[in-house]
């Protein structure tokens, strides 16, 4: 009965190229705005001279922080324009508005800024030392999150084996196809901003604060969005505020579009982590203790780094039953480009670490890595590292499916025999995950979503929400939920654009929360409408509303299906009776708690589970790693749209391959060296081979129709699966991401020293 | 405490000229569309040849009814383009889309249409005779509405005096400052239309039917609106559908703007009525019976003529206790331009008649016209002509205020003495009204309204509704209601534009229903939010929500005002607790009933009352009538905004002066002869003298904060007050509107025959 795949609501616009992105928007008398950025990672602004810039034909105005009517930013957040001090090489100090983009570029180059360079710090550990240059207030400490369970000393005493490893993850970025762009139009009392954002209400707040007006006086409308992946949030707040500032001050529409270089120089990155894992286990593999110390680099500004670090702390011990856990995650400010959410939000870093040490442990104990995970994996009723009793756990189901899809045991053996004499080696590795859904108890933002559904007189439906459609298919998911509950064709439903003049604040599209939060709100909205229609249909049919079923565009009596009314007829009756065919759903995450000092609590209301396996082939001459096959098993609770689920898994794997093997923002004294895609490498289609998505549907606790989120799990354990496969292939292990050509070649070199490769390879 | 006047929410945009009207909108590649109209009142289309038009440079396409993918119109409604037969001189037969407006005009002139003329009928009585040309189906009868109370024969037997008069009203039109305009943009699945309309959801429905798509696939956005007065409804449905048709077929944005001539030729008019009133009364003035027969001219198409005629039937006997009533209102199709709502919706016609015959009765009996109305006027508990027991009746209060403001009795005498020897005569007249609020039991549309209120994190408020802001200040009224209930500054509230992608269907802005219907919905929405905030504030203050008062931007304990929280703090708490600060109000009119066959029922849930007095001066040499002073007393229940109330009264009086003295659409064989404002005269500022608005605030039964509607009462009894004043001045009476120069001069001539004017005049 259930259509398991429905057409994406935005597919036609996108495949025909008719979807309008921010850069497609043009308005009469529109100015182009460019940013003057600091080349220094830390400096005091002594003066700004705009005279030469103003002499360039077409340049209309130069604006600095002094022109901001409101505030340039909240404390510790990146300012819209730096008023006194720049804290990273990319901080904006002035805007140039011009008749053409070329004139704006020339104008920005001609603005003279006099800086007094200040001592800078680029390493988070150094940043926390006494005497280090301090970026904000009196300390560079962003946060210190703890998890405590049992007594790790006791745990290590009980262990037969204790191993310690140091690992690190690196700085990568979103690289959405569409770079940041915003167009602002001055209105009489405020401003209208068109921009892509996953967090429209946060962006609106920052714009209002910048201009010193109310939030309702700022209208934010979302055009089509060319990808987000955690970006286009605080980045976009700054950009939208700049465009709005220029629009208000000039009285003209103002467009800003970042080039790829600008996007890379200025845009937020995934937090680099240095991690120490100490793991104790019994001979049979049973974990006894984990002690984890992580230090993260927040970069120059706060954004969501503290929240991200908190998630890392919660998830650092992996999806395992560990009797004794001590985790510390510390984040510090540095004069590097600042960090923010990036698909995974603190998970990919710790997942890489926990899944690597699990494989090391298996190696050390001579156990099968999959069996080791089975032995220790969370089950329903297990107590997590934070003391939470876990429910609806599907980790073992995921492991079973992975084993089957990979033919794990057989393939682990036979793969080693293949390619002999080809100069290549193959390996098979895996990783698994538990991941909290939505913002969790550590979230400072609201964890709520609202959806409004209006059934029109002809039975067609208008639906709107604050949920951003960032390419993930969120709007299609909402349409699916409503169509299923009302038993109608999804083609009846039109999803209206996100526009803060109308839609409720549904929080950000982060933390894989869209499906659960907004999906539930859509369910509630549709159920409200259904209840109203059921009351009307029941009266007309002479039954009780509870006896009715809505399906196949009909409302019928469950035990007497011949007694029915067409859906359209019920809607017509509803309108004829002046009834309200309007439903508003508002869903708040269940109550959670977190004891920051004791390091325990109920951090998330539900979790997703998954297990991935990678088969890699390594060219021993070049170090090139090819992921020949990647099996990704994810429990999505209820696949709202199978094709979308597959697509989201495919995208997540591709991003994970980039994180594992090539992407790396290279900083030298705080300055990014690889500012375009010729040097910052991302996977291309030639890097993607066989991706096998395996969908598990173990209903979640709170998701609409049992659905669970997928956006971030899809990418979070790709890197460890690949790195474990590389270790399996090479017999040597890389602990520091990415496993790029140089690192792989270095291990190949070491491997020869170890005596490998003397055979037929 | 209560701010009785707040600034209009749209005032700044309008006074600075920055409000964008439909004609201000421009889009890339936009085409201009013009209409080819029938010059014949009734004809069959034999062929349309677009060849010559297509040869004109810039002409892109010619579309006819054959190109319509959906249906050209519902039966009896004006088609978007006539498929076979044209029924009035103005019916559209083709559209010409061109790169420029000039090319479109030239193209429209070059389209050749071959017509076979058909017999036509222009008089509604003739139209109902056997053998008359029939416009739709098998009869020209639009409707026959009856009101029956008691036994008129008995009533006339009981009368001491019975008088009979024939009266008529004429065809006038809306003449909004902004003529009709629409811009349509093709979208992938549908169309977006920008157009001014008082009935956005009706317009959307017709566009969807024309294009054969769902209502949700049509998005209708309202720019600023330059006046409606009952227009921009079905007229706009046709225009928007034409623009949408051209946009979908051409794949380009399409703009249509009517010139004043096009607006006059094509636009709907107020129904002309021929009325026979037979009135019986006792010597002391007590009414015993009224027998009323009205025939109305619907013109060529249906639109709302049947609903309008029903209101006329209900109100025809005036605001009086009449023991025996027999009213028949019949409407017929003719080949004249068709009729639709025009400020008053059937009231101005019958108000003119009932208030004229009341003055005639007073003259015949030698009674004071005001006292005659006091004697017979409705009071709370009176039974109306339809059998309804009236509640919250304030007619006598209005008459008292009018008497006082005019110094009626003294002025009626002394006025006759003034101007002696100046060649001018003065007179003082009055009229009063009861008028049903909203659509009533005869309404076929839904009589409901929805308003959504969202309190944002900073305490500012977004408000939206399907209520059109047509210049009446409706959006300001909504802001006022919400600000009063939440006890906040109205400047916090931003009213979002009407956009059918988001707002609930709130029905049309007709029947003076905006304040009562949408105002109540706003009240409910605000109360929902208030309830949520009260719950949070009560918890924080340790009291019960019922103990709290919201005022002056604070929430405080009523009996201990020192115990308080600032409003903004309560909002912040609400968000911190992930509570929903979203309120949706939906208000349906109370249940009503109407027995069509028996001619009785409860037609309206409440009524407005008013009384007006005019002091006129007539130039005996030219017939020019000047309304030197006009006192307008209206019970608005609660003046939501005193300045707006005064403004609406002023506008209503001006329109009434036009109706009374000069406006008149002149038709010759169905063809309009005065197609621009040089010949169709409307009042200018030189025609407007002293207007004295008097506001009565007798709380209504159902209005928000006791408010009652005002839009239509403000104009409905202007004409009879003026005509009664003219009669008082001349001693002769005009029964057929308008009292233009010719008619006044004719009476002045007759008056001389009667022996007047031999004195000092």
mmCIF file of N, CA, C and O in Angstrom, chain B residues 732-761:
data_model
loop_
_atom_site.group_PDB
_atom_site.id
_atom_site.type_symbol
_atom_site.label_atom_id
_atom_site.label_comp_id
_atom_site.label_asym_id
_atom_site.label_seq_id
_atom_site.Cartn_x
_atom_site.Cartn_y
_atom_site.Cartn_z
ATOM 1 N N UNK B 732 -39.687 69.909 -3.399
ATOM 2 C CA UNK B 732 -39.997 68.886 -4.408
ATOM 3 C C UNK B 732 -38.975 67.764 -4.275
ATOM 4 O O UNK B 732 -37.861 67.966 -3.845
ATOM 5 N N UNK B 733 -39.369 66.600 -4.673
ATOM 6 C CA UNK B 733 -38.564 65.422 -4.364
ATOM 7 C C UNK B 733 -38.117 64.692 -5.632
ATOM 8 O O UNK B 733 -38.896 64.540 -6.577
ATOM 9 N N UNK B 734 -36.871 64.248 -5.608
ATOM 10 C CA UNK B 734 -36.326 63.443 -6.719
ATOM 11 C C UNK B 734 -36.333 61.988 -6.273
ATOM 12 O O UNK B 734 -35.787 61.657 -5.217
ATOM 13 N N UNK B 735 -36.957 61.127 -7.070
ATOM 14 C CA UNK B 735 -37.079 59.711 -6.717
ATOM 15 C C UNK B 735 -36.113 58.813 -7.497
ATOM 16 O O UNK B 735 -36.066 57.616 -7.270
ATOM 17 N N UNK B 736 -35.413 59.435 -8.427
ATOM 18 C CA UNK B 736 -34.574 58.624 -9.302
ATOM 19 C C UNK B 736 -33.151 59.165 -9.269
ATOM 20 O O UNK B 736 -32.891 60.280 -9.706
ATOM 21 N N UNK B 737 -32.262 58.383 -8.729
ATOM 22 C CA UNK B 737 -30.868 58.802 -8.622
ATOM 23 C C UNK B 737 -30.200 58.767 -9.993
ATOM 24 O O UNK B 737 -30.597 57.971 -10.827
ATOM 25 N N UNK B 738 -29.161 59.551 -10.223
ATOM 26 C CA UNK B 738 -28.620 60.574 -9.329
ATOM 27 C C UNK B 738 -29.373 61.893 -9.460
ATOM 28 O O UNK B 738 -30.036 62.133 -10.476
ATOM 29 N N UNK B 739 -29.250 62.709 -8.433
ATOM 30 C CA UNK B 739 -29.830 64.063 -8.476
ATOM 31 C C UNK B 739 -28.828 64.975 -9.159
ATOM 32 O O UNK B 739 -28.223 65.844 -8.544
ATOM 33 N N UNK B 740 -28.643 64.722 -10.429
ATOM 34 C CA UNK B 740 -27.642 65.503 -11.171
ATOM 35 C C UNK B 740 -28.218 66.852 -11.578
ATOM 36 O O UNK B 740 -29.376 67.160 -11.302
ATOM 37 N N UNK B 741 -27.418 67.649 -12.243
ATOM 38 C CA UNK B 741 -27.845 69.006 -12.582
ATOM 39 C C UNK B 741 -29.168 69.009 -13.330
ATOM 40 O O UNK B 741 -30.066 69.805 -13.041
ATOM 41 N N UNK B 742 -29.300 68.105 -14.301
ATOM 42 C CA UNK B 742 -30.508 68.082 -15.129
ATOM 43 C C UNK B 742 -31.737 67.797 -14.271
ATOM 44 O O UNK B 742 -32.767 68.464 -14.397
ATOM 45 N N UNK B 743 -31.628 66.786 -13.396
ATOM 46 C CA UNK B 743 -32.813 66.426 -12.600
ATOM 47 C C UNK B 743 -33.145 67.533 -11.604
ATOM 48 O O UNK B 743 -34.311 67.848 -11.373
ATOM 49 N N UNK B 744 -32.102 68.131 -11.031
ATOM 50 C CA UNK B 744 -32.366 69.199 -10.069
ATOM 51 C C UNK B 744 -32.990 70.403 -10.790
ATOM 52 O O UNK B 744 -33.966 70.987 -10.314
ATOM 53 N N UNK B 745 -32.432 70.711 -11.975
ATOM 54 C CA UNK B 745 -32.984 71.839 -12.727
ATOM 55 C C UNK B 745 -34.436 71.571 -13.109
ATOM 56 O O UNK B 745 -35.272 72.478 -13.088
ATOM 57 N N UNK B 746 -34.721 70.338 -13.466
ATOM 58 C CA UNK B 746 -36.104 69.990 -13.826
ATOM 59 C C UNK B 746 -37.030 70.237 -12.634
ATOM 60 O O UNK B 746 -38.135 70.792 -12.781
ATOM 61 N N UNK B 747 -36.576 69.872 -11.457
ATOM 62 C CA UNK B 747 -37.404 70.081 -10.267
ATOM 63 C C UNK B 747 -37.523 71.566 -9.955
ATOM 64 O O UNK B 747 -38.577 72.030 -9.510
ATOM 65 N N UNK B 748 -36.414 72.299 -10.191
ATOM 66 C CA UNK B 748 -36.478 73.750 -9.968
ATOM 67 C C UNK B 748 -37.511 74.368 -10.911
ATOM 68 O O UNK B 748 -38.317 75.223 -10.518
ATOM 69 N N UNK B 749 -37.518 73.846 -12.158
ATOM 70 C CA UNK B 749 -38.515 74.314 -13.126
ATOM 71 C C UNK B 749 -39.924 73.990 -12.644
ATOM 72 O O UNK B 749 -40.819 74.865 -12.623
ATOM 73 N N UNK B 750 -40.150 72.745 -12.230
ATOM 74 C CA UNK B 750 -41.462 72.335 -11.748
ATOM 75 C C UNK B 750 -41.868 73.157 -10.533
ATOM 76 O O UNK B 750 -43.032 73.509 -10.359
ATOM 77 N N UNK B 751 -40.846 73.431 -9.716
ATOM 78 C CA UNK B 751 -41.082 74.161 -8.478
ATOM 79 C C UNK B 751 -41.634 75.557 -8.775
ATOM 80 O O UNK B 751 -42.547 76.037 -8.111
ATOM 81 N N UNK B 752 -41.082 76.150 -9.840
ATOM 82 C CA UNK B 752 -41.592 77.476 -10.230
ATOM 83 C C UNK B 752 -43.058 77.373 -10.609
ATOM 84 O O UNK B 752 -43.874 78.198 -10.223
ATOM 85 N N UNK B 753 -43.370 76.288 -11.354
ATOM 86 C CA UNK B 753 -44.767 76.046 -11.701
ATOM 87 C C UNK B 753 -45.623 75.905 -10.456
ATOM 88 O O UNK B 753 -46.785 76.290 -10.422
ATOM 89 N N UNK B 754 -45.014 75.278 -9.426
ATOM 90 C CA UNK B 754 -45.753 75.065 -8.181
ATOM 91 C C UNK B 754 -45.974 76.370 -7.417
ATOM 92 O O UNK B 754 -46.658 76.374 -6.401
ATOM 93 N N UNK B 755 -45.307 77.421 -7.868
ATOM 94 C CA UNK B 755 -45.521 78.685 -7.178
ATOM 95 C C UNK B 755 -44.427 79.073 -6.221
ATOM 96 O O UNK B 755 -44.508 80.084 -5.541
ATOM 97 N N UNK B 756 -43.381 78.251 -6.164
ATOM 98 C CA UNK B 756 -42.237 78.636 -5.342
ATOM 99 C C UNK B 756 -41.482 79.769 -6.024
ATOM 100 O O UNK B 756 -41.660 80.046 -7.205
ATOM 101 N N UNK B 757 -40.586 80.333 -5.351
ATOM 102 C CA UNK B 757 -39.597 81.207 -5.979
ATOM 103 C C UNK B 757 -40.136 82.565 -6.377
ATOM 104 O O UNK B 757 -39.471 83.327 -7.062
ATOM 105 N N UNK B 758 -41.357 82.776 -5.991
ATOM 106 C CA UNK B 758 -41.867 84.101 -6.329
ATOM 107 C C UNK B 758 -41.465 85.122 -5.268
ATOM 108 O O UNK B 758 -41.699 86.308 -5.424
ATOM 109 N N UNK B 759 -40.896 84.609 -4.217
ATOM 110 C CA UNK B 759 -40.487 85.486 -3.117
ATOM 111 C C UNK B 759 -39.119 86.117 -3.367
ATOM 112 O O UNK B 759 -38.796 86.552 -4.477
ATOM 113 N N UNK B 760 -38.344 86.097 -2.350
ATOM 114 C CA UNK B 760 -37.073 86.829 -2.368
ATOM 115 C C UNK B 760 -35.915 86.032 -2.973
ATOM 116 O O UNK B 760 -34.834 86.557 -3.124
ATOM 117 N N UNK B 761 -36.140 84.767 -3.299
ATOM 118 C CA UNK B 761 -35.013 83.922 -3.714
ATOM 119 C C UNK B 761 -34.310 84.454 -4.955
ATOM 120 O O UNK B 761 -34.946 84.870 -5.890
#
